[in-house]
Amino acid sequence: MSDATPRETIFSGIQPSGELHLGNYLGAIRNWVALQSSYRCFYCIVDYHAITQAFEPSEMARRVRDMAGDLIACGIDPAQSTLFVQSAVPEHTELAWVLASVTSYGELGRMTQFKDKSEKSPDNINAGLFTYPVLQAADILVYKATKVPVGEDQRQHLELAREIVRRFNTRFGDTFPEPEALYSSTPKILGLDGQAKMSKSLGNTISLREDDEAVWNKLRTAATDPARVRRTDAGDPDKCNVFSLHRFFTTEERQAEVRKGCTSASIGCIECKKWLLEGIKADLERIRARRAELLSKPDAIDEILADGARRARKVAAATMAVVRERLGLPRMPGPAG
Ligand code: TRP
């Protein structure tokens, strides 16, 4: 980078869920893409976090690669940002162990995500799930990141990371900056049911990999203003989840047209949805074209991730060297020879 002033460092992570959906894209990834030009960004596929819940080992490599492909297709530029897989940079787990020693049992027990996940899978309340937020803090701190784009659901984890920094710095000397959350300004994206957050596990998503016909089949039956029962009823766009999606895909003039048509019952929900489809199609086509280009080069994704891991490791290893020194631990011997 040729800028004179050093850029602030951003870190964010995403679980390798397999593929991105419209909610991830609108809520998080578009923001990651926008941040690339003004920050030094580390974007990480957090496979070590993913193994704290039930998973199928034979599917993991594909999940990771698909997620990387989707992120790049959405506009994460590996030449600009460091895109990599968590387990390829062992300093994350190394630092997590150190940080675990300044994190209290009580604090971890109060994490609402731990409590929720424990309740959902009472037969798999493992120590990894319990210390998940410590690994998350290590992810951020090993790059000394100062800004962390996340959703509101990560607020408690970020607060804990800040507390860990204060405690570490007080005890061992100033080492880490306190990372600040960058909450996305996008309101929560609801699923097609118009009830719950769009989420793969709830089956209410539009995947970025769906073709136009599949997208239309889902949109066609998507929930709208529940009070608009008949075509002749006037609707309230502000109570309609489909209208809320128009904001992302439709010009303002067209949105005004939809609003007028809906409130006067001069257009039906199907017309409104057709207009939305046009906008979604344009975005998905661009994403699809990028993905196709990427997949046309064999091994391209693996090479990008390997290069990202090498770049990330340089930074992470330098941080760990300082951490070891602060703790009075021996220096890591260099490679043999
Ligand atoms: N826990 C985050 C999530 O589920 C993912 C994550 C892991 C993360 N490490 C991170 C996010 C570090 C921000 C910073 O969404």
PDB file of C-alpha atoms in Angstrom, residues 4 20 44 47 111 121 141 145 152 178 181 193 200 216 221 228 231 243 251 276 308 337:
ATOM      1  CA  ALA A   4       1.720   7.720   3.764  1.00  0.00           C
ATOM      2  CA  LEU A  20     -23.769 -17.105   1.847  1.00  0.00           C
ATOM      3  CA  CYS A  44     -11.063 -14.930   8.292  1.00  0.00           C
ATOM      4  CA  ASP A  47     -13.178 -23.192  11.034  1.00  0.00           C
ATOM      5  CA  MET A 111     -22.183 -15.270  27.615  1.00  0.00           C
ATOM      6  CA  SER A 121     -27.451 -28.969  22.265  1.00  0.00           C
ATOM      7  CA  LEU A 141      -5.875  -9.232  18.975  1.00  0.00           C
ATOM      8  CA  ALA A 145      -7.079  -4.858  15.069  1.00  0.00           C
ATOM      9  CA  GLU A 152     -25.349  -6.797  17.321  1.00  0.00           C
ATOM     10  CA  GLU A 178      -8.925  -2.130  22.725  1.00  0.00           C
ATOM     11  CA  ALA A 181     -17.063  -2.881  17.258  1.00  0.00           C
ATOM     12  CA  ASP A 193     -41.331 -15.672   6.530  1.00  0.00           C
ATOM     13  CA  LYS A 200     -29.727 -20.997   7.053  1.00  0.00           C
ATOM     14  CA  TRP A 216     -38.656 -16.207  -7.890  1.00  0.00           C
ATOM     15  CA  THR A 221     -44.619 -17.018  -1.603  1.00  0.00           C
ATOM     16  CA  ARG A 228     -53.239  -7.050   3.145  1.00  0.00           C
ATOM     17  CA  ARG A 231     -55.636  -7.794  -3.846  1.00  0.00           C
ATOM     18  CA  PHE A 243     -40.816  -3.836   0.700  1.00  0.00           C
ATOM     19  CA  THR A 251     -34.073   2.877  -7.290  1.00  0.00           C
ATOM     20  CA  LEU A 276     -37.838  -6.609  -6.514  1.00  0.00           C
ATOM     21  CA  GLY A 308      -3.622 -15.085   2.753  1.00  0.00           C
ATOM     22  CA  GLY A 337      19.323 -24.899  10.555  1.00  0.00           C
TER      23      GLY A 337
END
